[in-house]
Amino acid sequence: MSNRQAHPSSAVDENTQMVPLFATPNFAEAEVITDLFDAEDIAYIANQAAPPQFMVSAGDPSETQIAVAETQAIAARALLQQAIDDDAIPGDGNFIETET
């Protein structure tokens, strides 16, 4: 992964499981999402896939994937959905469905 940004939260510790939540090809959208998570104290990791010659992860190489603390996933999803509904973010990305 060529770019990895992590933000801890006061609500989680180092043993917290991170779960994939959202993927977007829009860099600006990813920045707004991580700003929202910062403001709401939601722990996240944002990974931008590496260029094809250095591919080390699955997915579109131009896509940023954002994972959040498992304990905050429901709140994070609701926050993102509200931001999309309010046109605060473009909604170019999509939620990553995980098996629970």
Tab-separated table of N, CA and C in Angstrom:
chain	number	residue	atom	x	y	z
A	1	MET	N	0.835	-1.158	0.000
A	1	MET	CA	0.000	0.000	0.000
A	1	MET	C	0.886	1.228	0.000
A	2	SER	N	0.609	2.138	-0.850
A	2	SER	CA	1.479	3.285	-0.994
A	2	SER	C	1.202	4.366	0.032
A	3	ASN	N	0.032	4.413	0.579
A	3	ASN	CA	-0.321	5.467	1.496
A	3	ASN	C	-1.169	4.872	2.601
A	4	ARG	N	-0.736	5.053	3.826
A	4	ARG	CA	-1.487	4.490	4.938
A	4	ARG	C	-1.588	5.556	6.009
A	5	GLN	N	-2.797	5.888	6.366
A	5	GLN	CA	-3.037	6.901	7.364
A	5	GLN	C	-3.887	6.262	8.446
A	6	ALA	N	-3.451	6.380	9.688
A	6	ALA	CA	-4.201	5.808	10.790
A	6	ALA	C	-4.516	6.889	11.804
A	7	HIS	N	-5.658	6.757	12.416
A	7	HIS	CA	-6.063	7.692	13.462
A	7	HIS	C	-6.645	6.891	14.613
A	8	PRO	N	-6.052	6.991	15.784
A	8	PRO	CA	-6.604	6.291	16.941
A	8	PRO	C	-7.810	7.044	17.491
A	9	SER	N	-8.481	6.447	18.418
A	9	SER	CA	-9.637	7.055	19.064
A	9	SER	C	-9.528	6.813	20.550
A	10	SER	N	-10.065	7.726	21.336
A	10	SER	CA	-10.057	7.540	22.785
A	10	SER	C	-10.988	6.407	23.205
A	11	ALA	N	-11.843	5.961	22.284
A	11	ALA	CA	-12.826	4.922	22.594
A	11	ALA	C	-12.308	3.504	22.323
A	12	VAL	N	-11.095	3.371	21.809
A	12	VAL	CA	-10.558	2.054	21.466
A	12	VAL	C	-9.140	1.908	22.008
A	13	ASP	N	-8.640	0.673	22.004
A	13	ASP	CA	-7.263	0.430	22.415
A	13	ASP	C	-6.543	-0.349	21.327
A	14	GLU	N	-5.283	-0.716	21.582
A	14	GLU	CA	-4.472	-1.374	20.558
A	14	GLU	C	-4.972	-2.763	20.185
A	15	ASN	N	-5.870	-3.332	20.959
A	15	ASN	CA	-6.405	-4.659	20.662
A	15	ASN	C	-7.695	-4.611	19.841
A	16	THR	N	-8.136	-3.427	19.502
A	16	THR	CA	-9.385	-3.264	18.764
A	16	THR	C	-9.250	-3.794	17.343
A	17	GLN	N	-10.228	-4.553	16.918
A	17	GLN	CA	-10.277	-5.090	15.559
A	17	GLN	C	-10.768	-4.012	14.603
A	18	MET	N	-10.102	-3.876	13.460
A	18	MET	CA	-10.515	-2.921	12.437
A	18	MET	C	-11.266	-3.678	11.342
A	19	VAL	N	-12.330	-3.075	10.831
A	19	VAL	CA	-13.133	-3.710	9.785
A	19	VAL	C	-13.260	-2.761	8.597
A	20	PRO	N	-13.202	-3.301	7.368
A	20	PRO	CA	-13.361	-2.454	6.179
A	20	PRO	C	-14.759	-1.849	6.142
A	21	LEU	N	-14.851	-0.566	5.794
A	21	LEU	CA	-16.146	0.109	5.788
A	21	LEU	C	-16.483	0.737	4.437
A	22	PHE	N	-15.520	1.432	3.822
A	22	PHE	CA	-15.835	2.238	2.644
A	22	PHE	C	-14.638	2.273	1.708
A	23	ALA	N	-14.911	2.305	0.425
A	23	ALA	CA	-13.863	2.426	-0.589
A	23	ALA	C	-14.286	3.499	-1.578
A	24	THR	N	-13.323	4.323	-1.976
A	24	THR	CA	-13.627	5.392	-2.919
A	24	THR	C	-12.451	5.650	-3.857
A	25	PRO	N	-12.737	5.931	-5.126
A	25	PRO	CA	-11.681	6.316	-6.054
A	25	PRO	C	-11.384	7.821	-5.975
A	26	ASN	N	-12.173	8.553	-5.200
A	26	ASN	CA	-12.079	10.004	-5.106
A	26	ASN	C	-11.244	10.395	-3.888
A	27	PHE	N	-10.020	10.884	-4.136
A	27	PHE	CA	-9.116	11.261	-3.052
A	27	PHE	C	-9.741	12.310	-2.136
A	28	ALA	N	-10.405	13.302	-2.712
A	28	ALA	CA	-11.023	14.369	-1.919
A	28	ALA	C	-12.119	13.805	-1.019
A	29	GLU	N	-12.886	12.848	-1.536
A	29	GLU	CA	-13.930	12.223	-0.729
A	29	GLU	C	-13.309	11.505	0.465
A	30	ALA	N	-12.216	10.787	0.238
A	30	ALA	CA	-11.527	10.088	1.326
A	30	ALA	C	-11.046	11.075	2.384
A	31	GLU	N	-10.543	12.229	1.951
A	31	GLU	CA	-10.073	13.246	2.891
A	31	GLU	C	-11.219	13.784	3.748
A	32	VAL	N	-12.367	14.038	3.131
A	32	VAL	CA	-13.516	14.542	3.884
A	32	VAL	C	-13.995	13.487	4.882
A	33	ILE	N	-14.026	12.234	4.455
A	33	ILE	CA	-14.454	11.149	5.342
A	33	ILE	C	-13.530	11.047	6.548
A	34	THR	N	-12.224	11.073	6.314
A	34	THR	CA	-11.301	10.965	7.450
A	34	THR	C	-11.395	12.202	8.343
A	35	ASP	N	-11.670	13.366	7.772
A	35	ASP	CA	-11.893	14.567	8.594
A	35	ASP	C	-13.128	14.399	9.476
A	36	LEU	N	-14.191	13.815	8.912
A	36	LEU	CA	-15.397	13.544	9.703
A	36	LEU	C	-15.094	12.580	10.843
A	37	PHE	N	-14.338	11.534	10.533
A	37	PHE	CA	-13.990	10.560	11.566
A	37	PHE	C	-13.110	11.190	12.638
A	38	ASP	N	-12.189	12.060	12.248
A	38	ASP	CA	-11.378	12.781	13.235
A	38	ASP	C	-12.273	13.590	14.172
A	39	ALA	N	-13.216	14.312	13.594
A	39	ALA	CA	-14.105	15.173	14.378
A	39	ALA	C	-14.980	14.374	15.335
A	40	GLU	N	-15.350	13.159	14.931
A	40	GLU	CA	-16.234	12.328	15.745
A	40	GLU	C	-15.478	11.314	16.614
A	41	ASP	N	-14.133	11.387	16.609
A	41	ASP	CA	-13.279	10.498	17.404
A	41	ASP	C	-13.510	9.028	17.056
A	42	ILE	N	-13.584	8.765	15.752
A	42	ILE	CA	-13.731	7.394	15.251
A	42	ILE	C	-12.367	6.930	14.755
A	43	ALA	N	-11.907	5.804	15.271
A	43	ALA	CA	-10.615	5.252	14.867
A	43	ALA	C	-10.725	4.719	13.440
A	44	TYR	N	-9.705	5.000	12.621
A	44	TYR	CA	-9.726	4.521	11.241
A	44	TYR	C	-8.321	4.267	10.733
A	45	ILE	N	-8.269	3.500	9.658
A	45	ILE	CA	-7.067	3.331	8.853
A	45	ILE	C	-7.495	3.543	7.411
A	46	ALA	N	-6.802	4.423	6.706
A	46	ALA	CA	-7.087	4.673	5.294
A	46	ALA	C	-5.903	4.170	4.478
A	47	ASN	N	-6.164	3.263	3.559
A	47	ASN	CA	-5.132	2.687	2.702
A	47	ASN	C	-5.417	3.021	1.255
A	48	GLN	N	-4.408	3.546	0.590
A	48	GLN	CA	-4.511	3.749	-0.843
A	48	GLN	C	-3.702	2.645	-1.500
A	49	ALA	N	-4.308	1.940	-2.414
A	49	ALA	CA	-3.625	0.826	-3.069
A	49	ALA	C	-2.389	1.329	-3.798
A	50	ALA	N	-1.417	0.467	-3.918
A	50	ALA	CA	-0.160	0.809	-4.597
A	50	ALA	C	-0.356	0.822	-6.103
A	51	PRO	N	0.527	1.512	-6.811
A	51	PRO	CA	0.475	1.450	-8.276
A	51	PRO	C	0.601	-0.005	-8.741
A	52	PRO	N	0.060	-0.345	-9.919
A	52	PRO	CA	0.044	-1.735	-10.373
A	52	PRO	C	1.391	-2.442	-10.304
A	53	GLN	N	2.502	-1.764	-10.609
A	53	GLN	CA	3.794	-2.448	-10.577
A	53	GLN	C	4.213	-2.826	-9.160
A	54	PHE	N	3.577	-2.234	-8.161
A	54	PHE	CA	3.900	-2.548	-6.777
A	54	PHE	C	2.687	-3.107	-6.039
A	55	MET	N	1.762	-3.667	-6.765
A	55	MET	CA	0.519	-4.121	-6.164
A	55	MET	C	0.773	-5.117	-5.035
A	56	VAL	N	0.322	-4.747	-3.862
A	56	VAL	CA	0.472	-5.618	-2.704
A	56	VAL	C	-0.873	-5.886	-2.035
A	57	SER	N	-1.932	-5.308	-2.591
A	57	SER	CA	-3.252	-5.532	-2.012
A	57	SER	C	-4.271	-5.662	-3.137
A	58	ALA	N	-5.375	-6.277	-2.820
A	58	ALA	CA	-6.434	-6.424	-3.810
A	58	ALA	C	-7.165	-5.104	-3.962
A	59	GLY	N	-7.862	-4.943	-5.054
A	59	GLY	CA	-8.666	-3.762	-5.261
A	59	GLY	C	-8.103	-2.858	-6.336
A	60	ASP	N	-8.866	-1.860	-6.666
A	60	ASP	CA	-8.499	-0.879	-7.671
A	60	ASP	C	-7.309	-0.067	-7.168
A	61	PRO	N	-6.253	0.078	-7.977
A	61	PRO	CA	-5.070	0.801	-7.518
A	61	PRO	C	-5.317	2.284	-7.269
A	62	SER	N	-6.399	2.827	-7.783
A	62	SER	CA	-6.692	4.237	-7.553
A	62	SER	C	-7.692	4.423	-6.415
A	63	GLU	N	-7.984	3.377	-5.714
A	63	GLU	CA	-9.028	3.390	-4.695
A	63	GLU	C	-8.435	3.515	-3.288
A	64	THR	N	-9.069	4.310	-2.454
A	64	THR	CA	-8.714	4.393	-1.044
A	64	THR	C	-9.738	3.595	-0.262
A	65	GLN	N	-9.260	2.669	0.554
A	65	GLN	CA	-10.144	1.877	1.413
A	65	GLN	C	-9.986	2.361	2.841
A	66	ILE	N	-11.110	2.506	3.517
A	66	ILE	CA	-11.122	3.006	4.890
A	66	ILE	C	-11.718	1.945	5.787
A	67	ALA	N	-10.961	1.580	6.813
A	67	ALA	CA	-11.428	0.633	7.829
A	67	ALA	C	-11.602	1.403	9.130
A	68	VAL	N	-12.546	0.962	9.937
A	68	VAL	CA	-12.812	1.610	11.219
A	68	VAL	C	-12.798	0.564	12.327
A	69	ALA	N	-12.729	1.043	13.551
A	69	ALA	CA	-12.784	0.144	14.697
A	69	ALA	C	-14.114	-0.600	14.678
A	70	GLU	N	-14.042	-1.900	14.886
A	70	GLU	CA	-15.247	-2.725	14.845
A	70	GLU	C	-16.325	-2.193	15.790
A	71	THR	N	-15.929	-1.707	16.949
A	71	THR	CA	-16.884	-1.197	17.935
A	71	THR	C	-17.530	0.108	17.510
A	72	GLN	N	-16.963	0.761	16.494
A	72	GLN	CA	-17.497	2.035	16.017
A	72	GLN	C	-18.081	1.940	14.611
A	73	ALA	N	-18.144	0.744	14.061
A	73	ALA	CA	-18.559	0.567	12.671
A	73	ALA	C	-19.996	1.028	12.412
A	74	ILE	N	-20.903	0.731	13.306
A	74	ILE	CA	-22.304	1.130	13.097
A	74	ILE	C	-22.426	2.647	13.092
A	75	ALA	N	-21.777	3.303	14.045
A	75	ALA	CA	-21.822	4.766	14.111
A	75	ALA	C	-21.136	5.385	12.896
A	76	ALA	N	-20.012	4.806	12.477
A	76	ALA	CA	-19.282	5.329	11.316
A	76	ALA	C	-20.117	5.196	10.048
A	77	ARG	N	-20.774	4.055	9.869
A	77	ARG	CA	-21.623	3.844	8.690
A	77	ARG	C	-22.775	4.841	8.681
A	78	ALA	N	-23.402	5.053	9.826
A	78	ALA	CA	-24.514	6.001	9.907
A	78	ALA	C	-24.039	7.422	9.602
A	79	LEU	N	-22.861	7.789	10.098
A	79	LEU	CA	-22.290	9.109	9.836
A	79	LEU	C	-22.038	9.301	8.344
A	80	LEU	N	-21.443	8.295	7.699
A	80	LEU	CA	-21.180	8.390	6.259
A	80	LEU	C	-22.469	8.434	5.455
A	81	GLN	N	-23.441	7.609	5.818
A	81	GLN	CA	-24.705	7.611	5.088
A	81	GLN	C	-25.376	8.975	5.191
A	82	GLN	N	-25.329	9.578	6.393
A	82	GLN	CA	-25.921	10.900	6.566
A	82	GLN	C	-25.170	11.944	5.738
A	83	ALA	N	-23.848	11.839	5.681
A	83	ALA	CA	-23.047	12.774	4.879
A	83	ALA	C	-23.382	12.642	3.394
A	84	ILE	N	-23.591	11.424	2.930
A	84	ILE	CA	-23.988	11.198	1.536
A	84	ILE	C	-25.375	11.777	1.287
A	85	ASP	N	-26.320	11.486	2.189
A	85	ASP	CA	-27.690	11.993	2.047
A	85	ASP	C	-27.736	13.520	2.036
A	86	ASP	N	-26.839	14.149	2.833
A	86	ASP	CA	-26.795	15.614	2.929
A	86	ASP	C	-25.928	16.254	1.844
A	87	ASP	N	-25.394	15.434	0.924
A	87	ASP	CA	-24.481	15.902	-0.119
A	87	ASP	C	-23.220	16.561	0.442
A	88	ALA	N	-22.811	16.160	1.646
A	88	ALA	CA	-21.577	16.656	2.245
A	88	ALA	C	-20.364	15.956	1.619
A	89	ILE	N	-20.579	14.748	1.126
A	89	ILE	CA	-19.563	14.042	0.350
A	89	ILE	C	-20.240	13.580	-0.930
A	90	PRO	N	-19.468	13.439	-2.002
A	90	PRO	CA	-20.080	13.140	-3.302
A	90	PRO	C	-20.727	11.763	-3.419
A	91	GLY	N	-20.307	10.806	-2.618
A	91	GLY	CA	-20.871	9.470	-2.749
A	91	GLY	C	-20.306	8.719	-3.931
A	92	ASP	N	-19.067	9.053	-4.324
A	92	ASP	CA	-18.419	8.357	-5.433
A	92	ASP	C	-18.011	6.938	-5.039
A	93	GLY	N	-17.830	6.721	-3.773
A	93	GLY	CA	-17.389	5.403	-3.292
A	93	GLY	C	-18.567	4.515	-2.938
A	94	ASN	N	-18.245	3.426	-2.258
A	94	ASN	CA	-19.286	2.497	-1.856
A	94	ASN	C	-18.897	1.839	-0.531
A	95	PHE	N	-19.927	1.433	0.183
A	95	PHE	CA	-19.710	0.702	1.429
A	95	PHE	C	-19.166	-0.678	1.093
A	96	ILE	N	-18.278	-1.167	1.924
A	96	ILE	CA	-17.732	-2.504	1.785
A	96	ILE	C	-18.551	-3.401	2.696
A	97	GLU	N	-19.212	-4.359	2.104
A	97	GLU	CA	-20.041	-5.272	2.884
A	97	GLU	C	-19.155	-6.374	3.459
A	98	THR	N	-19.291	-6.589	4.749
A	98	THR	CA	-18.532	-7.645	5.418
A	98	THR	C	-19.500	-8.632	6.031
A	99	GLU	N	-19.058	-9.847	6.129
A	99	GLU	CA	-19.894	-10.868	6.769
A	99	GLU	C	-19.783	-10.720	8.267
A	100	THR	N	-20.932	-10.765	8.943
A	100	THR	CA	-20.941	-10.645	10.395
A	100	THR	C	-21.495	-11.877	11.031
